[in-house]
Amino acid sequence: MAPKKGKPSAASNETSGAQPEGCHRCSSRSVDESKVHGFEEEWMSLKKVLLRQGSEDRFKAIGITGITGIGKTTLCQLLFNKKEVKDYFFTRIWVCMSAHSGNDPDKKIAILKRMLDSLGVEEEMINNYKVGQEHNLKQLLLYALHLELQGKRYLIVFDDARGGEIDKWYGELSCSSTRDGKWDGLANGLPKGRGEAVIVTSRDEKLAKRMVGVEGILHRLLPRPDEESCLSIFKDAADAAKKKYESEADDLKKDIFHKSAGIPLAAN
């Protein structure tokens, strides 16, 4: 249940998405699994959905919702880095939706550029799309994304989607890649038919539902009566002083749990 943020990192076909400098909220795919506690049931359940036998050609969209600090990003990081998931999805992309759009005034364009960059498309080639065709830049980038993902079984995490920035362009990711031949939404850039998957995390359940679509799955994270996990999170955060409180662990366990209300970030 422990929330864990880290600096972005990228590798071929195991990509986190290039994140703009100076963004203090940017999440990445990285996680120290030894410091994550209490998520066994959740990640096992979602892993079964992602890797379900007999669904090799079916697109899957999952929305993970819950209050700030409950561990939405951490749960995704666990899934993203599990060996079974890495073996199944050769192409994996992590997109921090709350990242600043950098030099691009249009955040949608910034997100598409980061995704293409994650897929190994050179920056010069990405920037060349806007030469003389500014009014169609989003459509061109969407088409380029579609071509890069075509024929690949991919997993894309859209982490920390926020209500004030999300409109219908981001909606119904599970729908068909083409809408009457129009390139007017993010779903157009996501080819379907090879068992691909997207995961959306958000504090706003209605927003997550709009993004994953009517065929998507919603998973709500709630505070749980788990004193041991809260104590483990506290111990990890206060490791330097561990010897001082080990003798009072039982009393601390109850105190930490009640003060944190079962929320990992509060325990941390």
Backbone as JSON, one array per atom type, in Angstrom:
{
  "sequence": "MAPKKGKPSAASNETSGAQPEGCHRCSSRSVDESKVHGFEEEWMSLKKVLLRQGSEDRFKAIGITGITGIGKTTLCQLLFNKKEVKDYFFTRIWVCMSAHSGNDPDKKIAILKRMLDSLGVEEEMINNYKVGQEHNLKQLLLYALHLELQGKRYLIVFDDARGGEIDKWYGELSCSSTRDGKWDGLANGLPKGRGEAVIVTSRDEKLAKRMVGVEGILHRLLPRPDEESCLSIFKDAADAAKKKYESEADDLKKDIFHKSAGIPLAAN",
  "N": [[0.8, -1.21, 0.0], [2.13, 1.15, -0.02], [2.79, 4.39, -1.23], [4.88, 5.26, -3.94], [7.09, 7.3, -5.52], [9.23, 8.13, -8.27], [12.19, 9.05, -10.14], [11.88, 9.6, -13.64], [12.57, 7.0, -15.97], [13.89, 5.41, -18.89], [13.79, 2.8, -21.31], [14.51, 0.69, -24.11], [11.51, -0.38, -25.45], [10.55, -0.67, -22.89], [9.27, 1.56, -21.6], [9.01, 4.74, -19.92], [8.08, 7.16, -20.64], [9.1, 10.27, -21.68], [9.61, 12.83, -19.42], [8.87, 16.24, -18.72], [11.37, 18.55, -17.59], [11.6, 19.87, -14.27], [9.16, 19.2, -13.25], [7.52, 18.49, -10.41], [5.69, 16.64, -9.58], [5.81, 14.5, -11.23], [5.42, 11.12, -11.97], [6.92, 7.86, -12.28], [7.71, 4.72, -13.91], [9.24, 3.34, -12.12], [9.8, 1.5, -9.09], [10.42, 0.56, -5.73], [10.06, -2.48, -4.83], [10.39, -3.78, -2.43], [9.61, -2.03, -0.53], [6.93, -1.76, -0.65], [3.78, -2.43, 0.61], [1.04, -4.53, 1.41], [-0.46, -4.86, -0.96], [-0.97, -7.24, -2.22], [-3.34, -8.75, -2.9], [-4.67, -6.97, -4.62], [-2.89, -6.5, -6.84], [-2.6, -9.07, -7.81], [-5.2, -9.69, -8.58], [-5.68, -7.77, -10.62], [-3.64, -8.43, -12.34], [-4.5, -10.9, -13.28], [-6.64, -10.08, -14.83], [-5.33, -8.65, -16.84], [-3.73, -10.63, -18.01], [-5.41, -12.65, -18.74], [-6.32, -15.84, -19.86], [-7.41, -16.76, -23.11], [-8.12, -14.28, -23.91], [-6.44, -13.12, -25.69], [-6.66, -11.51, -27.93], [-8.14, -9.39, -27.18], [-8.85, -6.04, -26.3], [-8.03, -4.33, -23.32], [-9.19, -2.2, -20.77], [-8.56, -0.47, -17.87], [-9.56, 1.25, -15.0], [-8.23, 2.82, -12.2], [-9.13, 4.01, -9.13], [-9.37, 6.34, -6.34], [-8.75, 8.04, -3.19], [-6.34, 10.72, -2.62], [-3.07, 9.55, -2.02], [-3.69, 6.91, -1.51], [-2.53, 4.9, -2.96], [-2.64, 4.45, -5.72], [-0.89, 4.96, -7.92], [1.29, 3.42, -7.07], [0.28, 0.8, -7.12], [-0.05, 0.48, -9.88], [2.64, 0.71, -10.65], [3.69, -1.62, -9.52], [2.33, -3.61, -11.02], [3.23, -2.92, -13.59], [5.9, -3.62, -13.51], [6.08, -6.31, -12.95], [7.36, -9.53, -13.72], [5.82, -11.34, -15.28], [4.03, -9.63, -16.51], [5.75, -7.97, -17.94], [6.81, -9.83, -19.71], [4.58, -10.48, -21.19], [3.6, -8.09, -22.29], [5.38, -6.64, -24.58], [5.9, -4.04, -25.36], [5.81, -1.28, -23.36], [4.48, 1.6, -21.88], [4.76, 4.47, -19.88], [2.83, 7.13, -18.85], [2.79, 10.17, -17.39], [0.15, 11.98, -16.52], [-0.19, 14.38, -15.22], [2.04, 15.85, -15.68], [3.87, 18.77, -16.62], [3.28, 20.57, -19.66], [5.46, 21.55, -20.97], [7.14, 23.1, -23.64], [5.0, 23.07, -25.32], [1.93, 24.51, -25.88], [-0.45, 23.16, -26.07], [-1.63, 20.56, -24.26], [-2.36, 18.01, -25.07], [-0.93, 17.58, -27.4], [1.61, 17.61, -26.28], [1.54, 15.29, -24.7], [1.23, 13.29, -26.66], [3.63, 13.61, -28.04], [5.47, 12.86, -26.04], [4.8, 10.2, -25.77], [5.48, 9.19, -28.29], [8.2, 9.72, -28.24], [8.91, 7.96, -26.21], [8.6, 5.61, -27.56], [10.76, 5.54, -29.14], [10.91, 7.23, -31.31], [12.64, 9.69, -33.03], [13.4, 12.96, -31.78], [13.74, 15.05, -33.6], [12.34, 14.11, -35.83], [9.75, 14.01, -34.77], [9.27, 16.73, -34.25], [9.3, 17.69, -36.84], [6.81, 17.19, -37.84], [5.17, 19.37, -37.5], [5.79, 21.24, -39.4], [4.52, 23.47, -41.57], [2.0, 22.39, -41.18], [0.44, 22.97, -38.95], [-2.21, 23.18, -38.11], [-3.17, 20.61, -38.23], [-1.73, 19.11, -36.48], [-2.22, 17.5, -34.16], [-3.73, 15.39, -35.27], [-1.85, 14.3, -37.03], [0.16, 13.44, -35.26], [-1.28, 11.58, -33.8], [-1.79, 9.69, -35.78], [0.82, 8.91, -36.35], [1.47, 7.76, -33.87], [-0.31, 5.61, -33.87], [0.74, 4.1, -36.02], [3.24, 3.42, -34.95], [2.51, 1.75, -32.86], [1.13, -0.24, -34.05], [0.48, -3.66, -34.55], [1.73, -4.43, -32.23], [1.68, -5.79, -28.94], [0.76, -3.92, -26.46], [1.15, -2.17, -23.3], [-0.15, 0.57, -21.69], [0.15, 3.02, -19.27], [-1.76, 5.57, -17.98], [-1.17, 7.83, -15.82], [-2.48, 9.56, -13.01], [-4.68, 11.19, -13.98], [-6.56, 14.17, -14.36], [-9.48, 16.05, -13.57], [-9.91, 18.77, -14.52], [-8.46, 18.9, -16.82], [-9.16, 17.0, -18.65], [-10.98, 16.08, -21.47], [-13.45, 15.14, -23.95], [-11.75, 14.2, -25.91], [-9.97, 12.48, -24.74], [-11.58, 10.36, -24.12], [-13.34, 7.14, -23.92], [-11.36, 5.06, -24.44], [-11.35, 2.4, -24.98], [-12.78, 1.99, -27.25], [-13.24, 1.4, -30.82], [-10.37, 1.81, -32.94], [-10.67, 3.59, -35.03], [-12.85, 6.23, -35.89], [-15.2, 6.57, -37.96], [-13.25, 7.18, -39.82], [-12.06, 9.44, -38.8], [-9.54, 11.28, -37.13], [-9.77, 12.08, -34.27], [-9.49, 11.7, -31.55], [-7.82, 10.32, -28.64], [-8.12, 7.56, -28.58], [-7.97, 6.86, -31.25], [-5.3, 6.65, -31.78], [-4.56, 4.27, -30.68], [-4.16, 1.2, -31.62], [-6.17, -1.77, -31.94], [-6.77, -5.27, -31.09], [-4.8, -7.17, -30.48], [-4.61, -7.96, -27.87], [-4.01, -5.74, -26.31], [-3.56, -3.23, -23.68], [-4.72, -0.64, -21.47], [-4.21, 1.38, -18.6], [-5.73, 3.56, -16.37], [-5.22, 5.99, -13.9], [-6.84, 7.84, -11.37], [-8.13, 10.36, -9.16], [-10.68, 11.02, -9.57], [-13.49, 9.34, -10.07], [-15.55, 9.35, -12.0], [-14.3, 10.55, -14.15], [-12.26, 8.66, -14.72], [-13.89, 6.57, -15.51], [-15.02, 7.64, -17.84], [-12.77, 7.71, -19.45], [-11.87, 4.99, -19.69], [-14.09, 3.87, -20.8], [-17.27, 2.26, -21.67], [-16.85, -0.44, -21.77], [-14.79, -0.84, -20.12], [-13.01, -1.58, -17.01], [-13.51, -0.76, -13.62], [-11.57, -0.18, -10.75], [-11.68, 0.29, -7.41], [-9.74, 1.73, -4.91], [-9.59, 1.44, -1.45], [-9.24, 2.63, 1.96], [-7.99, 0.25, 4.31], [-8.48, -2.06, 7.07], [-5.67, -2.64, 8.07], [-3.26, -3.08, 10.02], [-0.64, -4.07, 10.12], [0.5, -3.49, 7.58], [0.49, -0.69, 7.6], [2.25, -0.21, 9.72], [4.58, -1.32, 8.65], [5.07, 0.4, 6.49], [5.54, 2.76, 7.9], [7.86, 2.0, 9.28], [9.69, 1.69, 7.18], [9.89, 4.35, 6.36], [10.98, 5.51, 8.57], [13.45, 4.38, 9.0], [16.06, 4.88, 9.98], [15.73, 5.3, 12.65], [14.86, 2.94, 13.66], [15.57, 1.06, 15.7], [14.86, 2.33, 18.03], [12.12, 2.21, 18.24], [11.32, -0.43, 17.99], [10.85, -1.99, 20.25], [8.46, -1.03, 21.07], [6.59, -1.78, 19.26], [3.99, -2.97, 19.08], [2.24, -1.17, 20.37], [2.75, 1.07, 18.81], [1.84, 0.18, 16.34], [-1.0, 0.17, 16.48], [-1.42, 2.86, 17.04], [-0.29, 4.21, 14.83], [-1.86, 3.18, 12.78], [-4.44, 4.15, 13.42], [-4.02, 6.92, 13.34], [-3.26, 7.29, 10.71], [-5.45, 6.43, 9.34], [-5.51, 4.23, 7.71], [-4.41, 4.98, 5.29], [-1.86, 4.86, 2.98], [0.01, 6.98, 2.29], [-0.3, 8.75, 4.41], [0.64, 7.2, 6.55], [3.27, 6.99, 5.78]],
  "CA": [[0.0, 0.0, 0.0], [2.97, 2.34, 0.1], [3.0, 5.14, -2.45], [6.31, 5.4, -4.24], [7.38, 8.06, -6.73], [10.64, 8.09, -8.62], [12.58, 9.79, -11.33], [11.57, 8.86, -14.86], [13.65, 6.29, -16.66], [13.37, 4.86, -20.14], [14.6, 1.79, -21.97], [13.86, 0.22, -25.32], [10.32, -1.2, -25.26], [10.16, -0.66, -21.49], [9.39, 3.0, -21.55], [8.27, 5.46, -18.91], [7.61, 8.43, -21.19], [10.0, 11.36, -21.31], [8.88, 13.8, -18.64], [9.5, 17.55, -18.74], [12.15, 18.92, -16.42], [10.98, 20.82, -13.38], [7.85, 18.74, -12.8], [7.74, 17.87, -9.1], [4.7, 15.6, -9.35], [5.95, 13.44, -12.23], [5.64, 9.76, -11.53], [7.59, 7.03, -13.28], [7.42, 3.29, -13.75], [10.15, 2.75, -11.13], [9.29, 1.28, -7.74], [11.19, -0.34, -4.88], [9.01, -3.41, -4.41], [10.6, -4.19, -1.03], [9.0, -1.02, 0.34], [5.5, -1.72, -0.94], [3.14, -3.36, 1.54], [-0.41, -4.65, 1.48], [-1.13, -4.81, -2.26], [-0.91, -8.56, -2.85], [-4.62, -9.14, -3.49], [-5.01, -6.07, -5.71], [-2.11, -6.69, -8.05], [-2.9, -10.4, -8.32], [-6.49, -9.61, -9.24], [-5.54, -7.02, -11.86], [-2.76, -9.2, -13.24], [-5.33, -11.92, -13.91], [-7.42, -9.41, -15.87], [-4.42, -8.3, -17.94], [-3.14, -11.81, -18.64], [-6.44, -13.69, -18.78], [-6.27, -16.75, -21.0], [-8.57, -16.68, -23.98], [-8.4, -12.89, -24.26], [-5.21, -12.66, -26.33], [-6.94, -10.5, -28.95], [-9.1, -8.43, -26.62], [-8.31, -4.82, -25.69], [-8.48, -4.2, -21.93], [-9.05, -0.85, -20.2], [-8.78, -0.54, -16.42], [-9.47, 2.5, -14.26], [-7.95, 2.66, -10.77], [-9.53, 5.26, -8.49], [-9.24, 6.41, -4.89], [-8.32, 9.35, -2.69], [-4.91, 11.01, -2.65], [-2.23, 8.82, -1.08], [-4.18, 5.56, -1.26], [-1.61, 3.96, -3.58], [-3.02, 4.15, -7.12], [0.34, 4.91, -8.73], [2.1, 2.3, -6.61], [-0.3, -0.44, -7.64], [0.32, 0.43, -11.3], [4.07, 0.45, -10.75], [3.88, -3.04, -9.25], [1.88, -4.35, -12.2], [4.08, -2.56, -14.72], [7.24, -4.2, -13.38], [6.05, -7.76, -12.72], [7.97, -10.26, -14.84], [4.79, -11.9, -16.15], [3.48, -8.53, -17.29], [6.8, -7.55, -18.87], [6.94, -10.85, -20.74], [3.36, -10.49, -22.01], [3.53, -6.82, -23.02], [6.75, -6.29, -24.96], [5.95, -2.58, -25.38], [5.13, -0.7, -22.19], [4.68, 3.06, -21.82], [4.23, 5.14, -18.68], [2.53, 8.52, -19.14], [2.35, 10.97, -16.24], [-0.81, 12.94, -17.07], [-0.11, 15.66, -14.51], [3.29, 16.51, -16.04], [3.75, 20.04, -17.34], [3.35, 20.35, -21.1], [6.72, 22.07, -21.5], [7.07, 24.17, -24.64], [3.79, 22.92, -26.11], [0.77, 25.07, -25.2], [-1.51, 22.16, -26.1], [-1.17, 19.42, -23.48], [-2.59, 16.79, -25.83], [0.23, 17.44, -28.28], [2.75, 17.27, -25.43], [1.41, 13.89, -24.31], [1.51, 12.48, -27.84], [5.08, 13.69, -28.3], [6.17, 12.07, -25.04], [4.56, 8.79, -26.09], [6.31, 8.86, -29.46], [9.58, 9.7, -27.76], [9.07, 6.71, -25.47], [8.65, 4.51, -28.53], [12.02, 5.61, -29.86], [10.86, 8.14, -32.45], [13.59, 10.77, -32.78], [12.79, 14.26, -31.52], [13.73, 15.84, -34.84], [11.25, 13.63, -36.66], [8.5, 14.44, -34.13], [9.12, 18.18, -34.46], [9.08, 17.96, -38.26], [5.4, 17.05, -38.16], [4.44, 20.64, -37.43], [6.22, 22.13, -40.47], [3.49, 23.78, -42.55], [0.74, 21.67, -40.95], [0.16, 23.2, -37.54], [-3.61, 22.98, -37.79], [-3.46, 19.18, -38.18], [-0.64, 18.46, -35.75], [-2.72, 16.42, -33.31], [-4.09, 14.25, -36.11], [-0.61, 13.7, -37.55], [0.82, 12.74, -34.17], [-2.11, 10.41, -33.51], [-1.55, 8.71, -36.85], [2.18, 8.4, -36.13], [1.39, 6.87, -32.71], [-0.99, 4.4, -34.33], [1.67, 3.33, -36.82], [4.3, 2.89, -34.08], [1.96, 0.71, -31.99], [0.47, -1.26, -34.87], [1.08, -4.99, -34.51], [2.41, -4.66, -30.95], [0.86, -5.95, -27.75], [1.3, -2.88, -25.58], [0.51, -1.74, -22.05], [0.09, 2.0, -21.45], [-0.4, 3.56, -18.02], [-2.02, 7.01, -17.92], [-1.19, 8.04, -14.37], [-2.87, 10.84, -12.4], [-5.56, 12.0, -14.84], [-7.26, 15.16, -13.53], [-10.73, 16.5, -14.17], [-9.89, 20.04, -15.21], [-7.65, 18.83, -18.03], [-9.6, 15.88, -19.47], [-12.23, 16.27, -22.19], [-13.87, 13.95, -24.71], [-10.63, 13.72, -26.72], [-9.34, 11.39, -23.98], [-12.6, 9.42, -23.72], [-13.64, 5.87, -24.59], [-10.13, 4.49, -24.98], [-11.57, 1.01, -25.37], [-13.55, 1.9, -28.48], [-12.49, 1.1, -32.04], [-9.29, 2.75, -33.22], [-11.1, 4.61, -35.99], [-14.22, 6.71, -35.74], [-15.62, 7.08, -39.26], [-12.1, 7.72, -40.52], [-11.61, 10.71, -38.21], [-8.49, 11.19, -36.12], [-10.22, 13.15, -33.38], [-9.41, 11.32, -30.15], [-6.67, 9.5, -28.27], [-8.4, 6.17, -28.94], [-7.55, 6.64, -32.63], [-3.87, 6.32, -31.82], [-4.34, 3.01, -29.98], [-4.68, 0.07, -32.41], [-6.77, -2.84, -31.14], [-6.85, -6.58, -31.71], [-3.7, -8.07, -30.12], [-4.55, -8.11, -26.42], [-3.42, -4.54, -25.73], [-4.21, -2.78, -22.44], [-4.41, 0.66, -20.88], [-4.63, 1.59, -17.21], [-5.88, 4.98, -16.02], [-5.41, 6.26, -12.48], [-7.41, 9.16, -11.13], [-8.94, 10.56, -7.96], [-12.03, 11.27, -10.05], [-14.01, 8.08, -10.61], [-16.31, 9.61, -13.23], [-13.31, 10.81, -15.19], [-11.65, 7.38, -15.08], [-14.9, 5.79, -16.23], [-15.12, 8.2, -19.18], [-11.58, 7.36, -20.22], [-11.79, 3.56, -20.02], [-15.25, 3.54, -21.62], [-18.32, 1.39, -21.12], [-16.34, -1.81, -21.69], [-13.66, -0.86, -19.2], [-13.18, -2.08, -15.64], [-13.12, 0.18, -12.58], [-11.08, -0.79, -9.51], [-11.61, 1.33, -6.38], [-8.86, 1.46, -3.76], [-10.16, 1.98, -0.22], [-8.46, 2.36, 3.18], [-8.36, -1.05, 4.86], [-8.03, -2.3, 8.45], [-4.45, -3.42, 7.93], [-2.28, -2.45, 10.9], [0.71, -4.52, 9.79], [1.0, -2.75, 6.42], [0.76, 0.69, 8.03], [3.48, -0.22, 10.52], [5.71, -1.58, 7.74], [5.32, 1.65, 5.76], [6.14, 3.67, 8.87], [9.23, 1.54, 9.55], [10.52, 2.02, 6.02], [10.11, 5.8, 6.33], [11.75, 5.91, 9.76], [14.43, 3.3, 9.12], [17.23, 5.28, 10.77], [15.42, 5.27, 14.09], [14.09, 1.71, 13.86], [15.87, 0.4, 16.97], [14.23, 3.05, 19.13], [10.7, 1.93, 18.38], [11.0, -1.84, 17.83], [10.34, -2.53, 21.5], [7.11, -0.51, 21.27], [5.94, -1.99, 17.97], [2.56, -3.26, 19.19], [1.55, 0.08, 20.65], [2.9, 1.92, 17.63], [1.02, -0.35, 15.26], [-2.37, 0.67, 16.64], [-1.39, 4.32, 16.99], [-0.04, 4.62, 13.44], [-3.01, 2.83, 11.97], [-5.56, 5.08, 13.68], [-3.67, 8.27, 12.9], [-3.18, 7.35, 9.24], [-6.75, 6.01, 8.8], [-5.31, 3.2, 6.7], [-3.96, 5.58, 4.03], [-0.4, 4.67, 2.93], [0.78, 8.22, 2.29], [-0.35, 9.3, 5.76], [1.56, 6.39, 7.35], [4.63, 7.34, 5.36]],
  "C": [[0.84, 1.27, 0.0], [3.11, 3.08, -1.2], [4.47, 5.37, -2.69], [6.46, 6.16, -5.53], [8.86, 7.99, -7.01], [10.92, 8.91, -9.83], [12.3, 8.95, -12.57], [12.8, 8.16, -15.41], [13.06, 5.67, -17.9], [14.33, 3.83, -20.69], [13.82, 1.3, -23.17], [12.73, -0.74, -25.0], [9.94, -1.39, -23.8], [10.2, 0.8, -21.06], [8.52, 3.65, -20.49], [7.66, 6.72, -19.48], [8.54, 9.53, -20.74], [9.21, 12.45, -20.61], [9.61, 15.13, -18.63], [10.27, 17.83, -17.46], [11.36, 19.91, -15.57], [9.6, 20.41, -12.9], [8.03, 17.96, -11.51], [6.77, 16.72, -8.84], [4.9, 14.39, -10.28], [6.19, 12.09, -11.57], [6.4, 9.02, -12.62], [7.22, 5.59, -13.03], [8.22, 2.66, -12.63], [9.48, 2.6, -9.77], [10.24, 0.32, -7.01], [10.18, -1.3, -4.24], [9.16, -3.83, -2.95], [9.96, -3.21, -0.05], [7.52, -0.81, 0.03], [4.82, -2.8, -0.11], [1.62, -3.35, 1.38], [-1.15, -4.66, 0.17], [-1.25, -6.18, -2.94], [-2.21, -8.92, -3.56], [-4.94, -8.29, -4.72], [-4.22, -6.38, -6.98], [-2.32, -8.07, -8.64], [-4.2, -10.39, -9.11], [-6.38, -8.9, -10.59], [-4.62, -7.73, -12.85], [-3.56, -10.28, -13.97], [-6.17, -11.32, -15.04], [-6.53, -9.14, -17.09], [-3.96, -9.53, -18.72], [-4.13, -12.94, -18.82], [-6.34, -14.53, -20.05], [-7.55, -16.66, -21.81], [-8.92, -15.26, -24.39], [-7.21, -12.26, -24.98], [-5.45, -11.57, -27.36], [-7.85, -9.38, -28.45], [-8.4, -7.25, -25.96], [-8.89, -4.68, -24.28], [-8.22, -2.78, -21.44], [-9.46, -0.91, -18.73], [-8.62, 0.85, -15.83], [-9.25, 2.22, -12.78], [-8.21, 4.0, -10.09], [-9.37, 5.17, -6.97], [-8.7, 7.77, -4.49], [-6.81, 9.5, -2.78], [-4.17, 10.19, -1.6], [-2.65, 7.39, -0.83], [-3.32, 4.5, -1.93], [-1.94, 3.58, -5.02], [-1.78, 3.99, -8.01], [1.18, 3.7, -8.35], [1.59, 0.97, -7.15], [0.04, -0.6, -9.13], [1.8, 0.12, -11.48], [4.38, -1.03, -10.49], [3.51, -3.88, -10.47], [2.85, -4.16, -13.36], [5.4, -3.31, -14.7], [7.26, -5.69, -13.05], [6.56, -8.5, -13.95], [6.92, -10.8, -15.81], [4.2, -10.84, -17.06], [4.49, -8.07, -18.33], [6.95, -8.55, -20.01], [5.74, -10.82, -21.7], [3.26, -9.24, -22.88], [4.95, -6.38, -23.35], [6.94, -4.78, -24.98], [5.15, -2.03, -24.22], [5.49, 0.78, -22.1], [4.03, 3.6, -20.56], [4.06, 6.63, -19.01], [2.03, 9.2, -17.87], [1.45, 12.09, -16.76], [-0.73, 14.31, -16.42], [1.18, 16.41, -14.81], [3.01, 17.8, -16.8], [3.97, 19.8, -18.82], [4.59, 20.95, -21.75], [6.51, 23.2, -22.48], [5.79, 24.11, -25.49], [2.6, 23.48, -25.36], [-0.4, 24.1, -25.14], [-1.01, 20.9, -25.39], [-1.35, 18.11, -24.22], [-1.41, 16.52, -26.76], [1.46, 17.02, -27.47], [2.72, 15.8, -25.03], [1.73, 12.97, -25.48], [3.0, 12.47, -28.16], [5.86, 12.84, -27.3], [5.99, 10.58, -25.32], [5.41, 8.35, -27.27], [7.78, 8.79, -29.08], [9.87, 8.4, -27.01], [9.22, 5.52, -26.39], [9.9, 4.56, -29.41], [12.0, 6.48, -31.1], [11.74, 9.35, -32.13], [12.88, 12.12, -32.67], [12.7, 15.11, -32.8], [12.58, 15.42, -35.75], [9.9, 14.06, -36.1], [8.25, 15.92, -34.42], [8.84, 18.53, -35.92], [7.61, 17.85, -38.67], [4.68, 18.4, -38.24], [4.82, 21.61, -38.57], [5.1, 22.29, -41.49], [2.15, 23.11, -42.31], [0.3, 21.81, -39.5], [-1.29, 22.86, -37.19], [-3.99, 21.51, -37.68], [-2.46, 18.4, -37.32], [-1.13, 17.31, -34.89], [-3.07, 15.17, -34.12], [-2.85, 13.54, -36.64], [0.1, 12.89, -36.47], [0.04, 11.48, -33.78], [-1.85, 9.3, -34.53], [-0.16, 8.09, -36.68], [2.21, 7.43, -34.95], [0.76, 5.53, -33.1], [-0.03, 3.5, -35.12], [2.76, 2.68, -35.96], [3.8, 1.72, -33.23], [1.34, -0.45, -32.76], [1.23, -2.58, -34.82], [1.79, -5.32, -33.22], [1.39, -4.86, -29.84], [1.42, -5.03, -26.68], [0.49, -2.73, -24.3], [0.87, -0.28, -21.85], [-0.6, 2.4, -20.15], [-0.54, 5.07, -18.17], [-2.24, 7.36, -16.46], [-1.61, 9.46, -14.0], [-3.64, 11.74, -13.38], [-6.41, 12.9, -13.96], [-8.41, 15.8, -14.29], [-10.66, 17.77, -14.98], [-9.18, 20.01, -16.54], [-8.15, 17.78, -19.02], [-10.93, 16.2, -20.14], [-12.5, 15.04, -23.04], [-12.77, 13.41, -25.61], [-9.96, 12.52, -26.07], [-10.31, 10.23, -23.74], [-12.67, 8.14, -24.53], [-12.41, 5.24, -25.23], [-10.32, 3.06, -25.47], [-12.35, 0.87, -26.67], [-12.64, 1.63, -29.66], [-11.47, 2.19, -32.33], [-9.72, 3.87, -34.16], [-12.56, 4.96, -35.77], [-14.62, 7.36, -37.06], [-14.46, 7.74, -40.01], [-11.54, 9.01, -39.95], [-10.55, 10.44, -37.14], [-8.73, 12.3, -35.1], [-10.19, 12.78, -31.9], [-8.24, 10.39, -29.89], [-6.87, 8.04, -28.64], [-7.97, 5.85, -30.36], [-6.09, 6.21, -32.73], [-3.54, 4.99, -31.18], [-4.94, 1.85, -30.77], [-5.14, -1.07, -31.5], [-6.63, -4.18, -31.87], [-5.75, -7.57, -31.36], [-3.53, -8.21, -28.62], [-3.92, -6.93, -25.71], [-4.18, -4.13, -24.46], [-3.8, -1.37, -22.08], [-4.92, 0.67, -19.45], [-4.65, 3.08, -16.94], [-6.0, 5.09, -14.51], [-5.92, 7.68, -12.3], [-8.12, 9.19, -9.79], [-10.41, 10.7, -8.32], [-12.58, 10.02, -10.73], [-14.78, 8.28, -11.92], [-15.36, 9.85, -14.4], [-12.67, 9.5, -15.67], [-12.63, 6.53, -15.89], [-15.06, 6.3, -17.66], [-13.94, 7.76, -20.04], [-11.56, 5.88, -20.61], [-12.99, 3.11, -20.84], [-16.18, 2.52, -20.99], [-17.84, -0.06, -20.98], [-15.17, -1.94, -20.72], [-14.04, -1.36, -17.82], [-12.73, -1.01, -14.66], [-12.71, -0.58, -11.33], [-10.89, 0.31, -8.48], [-10.7, 0.88, -5.25], [-9.44, 2.17, -2.55], [-9.21, 1.74, 0.95], [-8.94, 1.04, 3.79], [-7.82, -1.2, 6.27], [-6.79, -3.19, 8.48], [-3.33, -2.76, 8.74], [-0.85, -2.82, 10.52], [1.3, -3.73, 8.62], [1.35, -1.32, 6.8], [2.05, 0.76, 8.84], [4.7, -0.44, 9.63], [6.08, -0.33, 6.95], [6.02, 2.65, 6.67], [7.6, 3.28, 9.13], [10.16, 1.88, 8.4], [10.87, 3.5, 6.0], [11.01, 6.25, 7.47], [12.87, 4.91, 10.05], [15.59, 3.65, 10.03], [16.98, 5.18, 12.27], [14.74, 3.97, 14.49], [14.33, 1.09, 15.23], [15.14, 1.05, 18.14], [12.78, 2.66, 19.33], [10.34, 0.44, 18.27], [10.41, -2.44, 19.09], [8.91, -2.08, 21.77], [6.24, -0.76, 20.05], [4.44, -2.2, 18.08], [1.75, -2.0, 19.45], [1.59, 1.01, 19.45], [1.98, 1.48, 16.5], [-0.4, 0.22, 15.31], [-2.41, 2.18, 16.48], [-1.23, 4.82, 15.55], [-1.25, 4.34, 12.57], [-4.16, 3.82, 12.16], [-5.25, 6.48, 13.2], [-3.62, 8.38, 11.37], [-4.5, 6.97, 8.57], [-6.6, 4.99, 7.68], [-4.87, 3.71, 5.35], [-2.43, 5.53, 3.98], [0.41, 5.95, 3.02], [0.81, 8.85, 3.67], [0.59, 8.53, 6.69], [3.0, 6.75, 7.04], [5.04, 8.69, 5.94]]
}
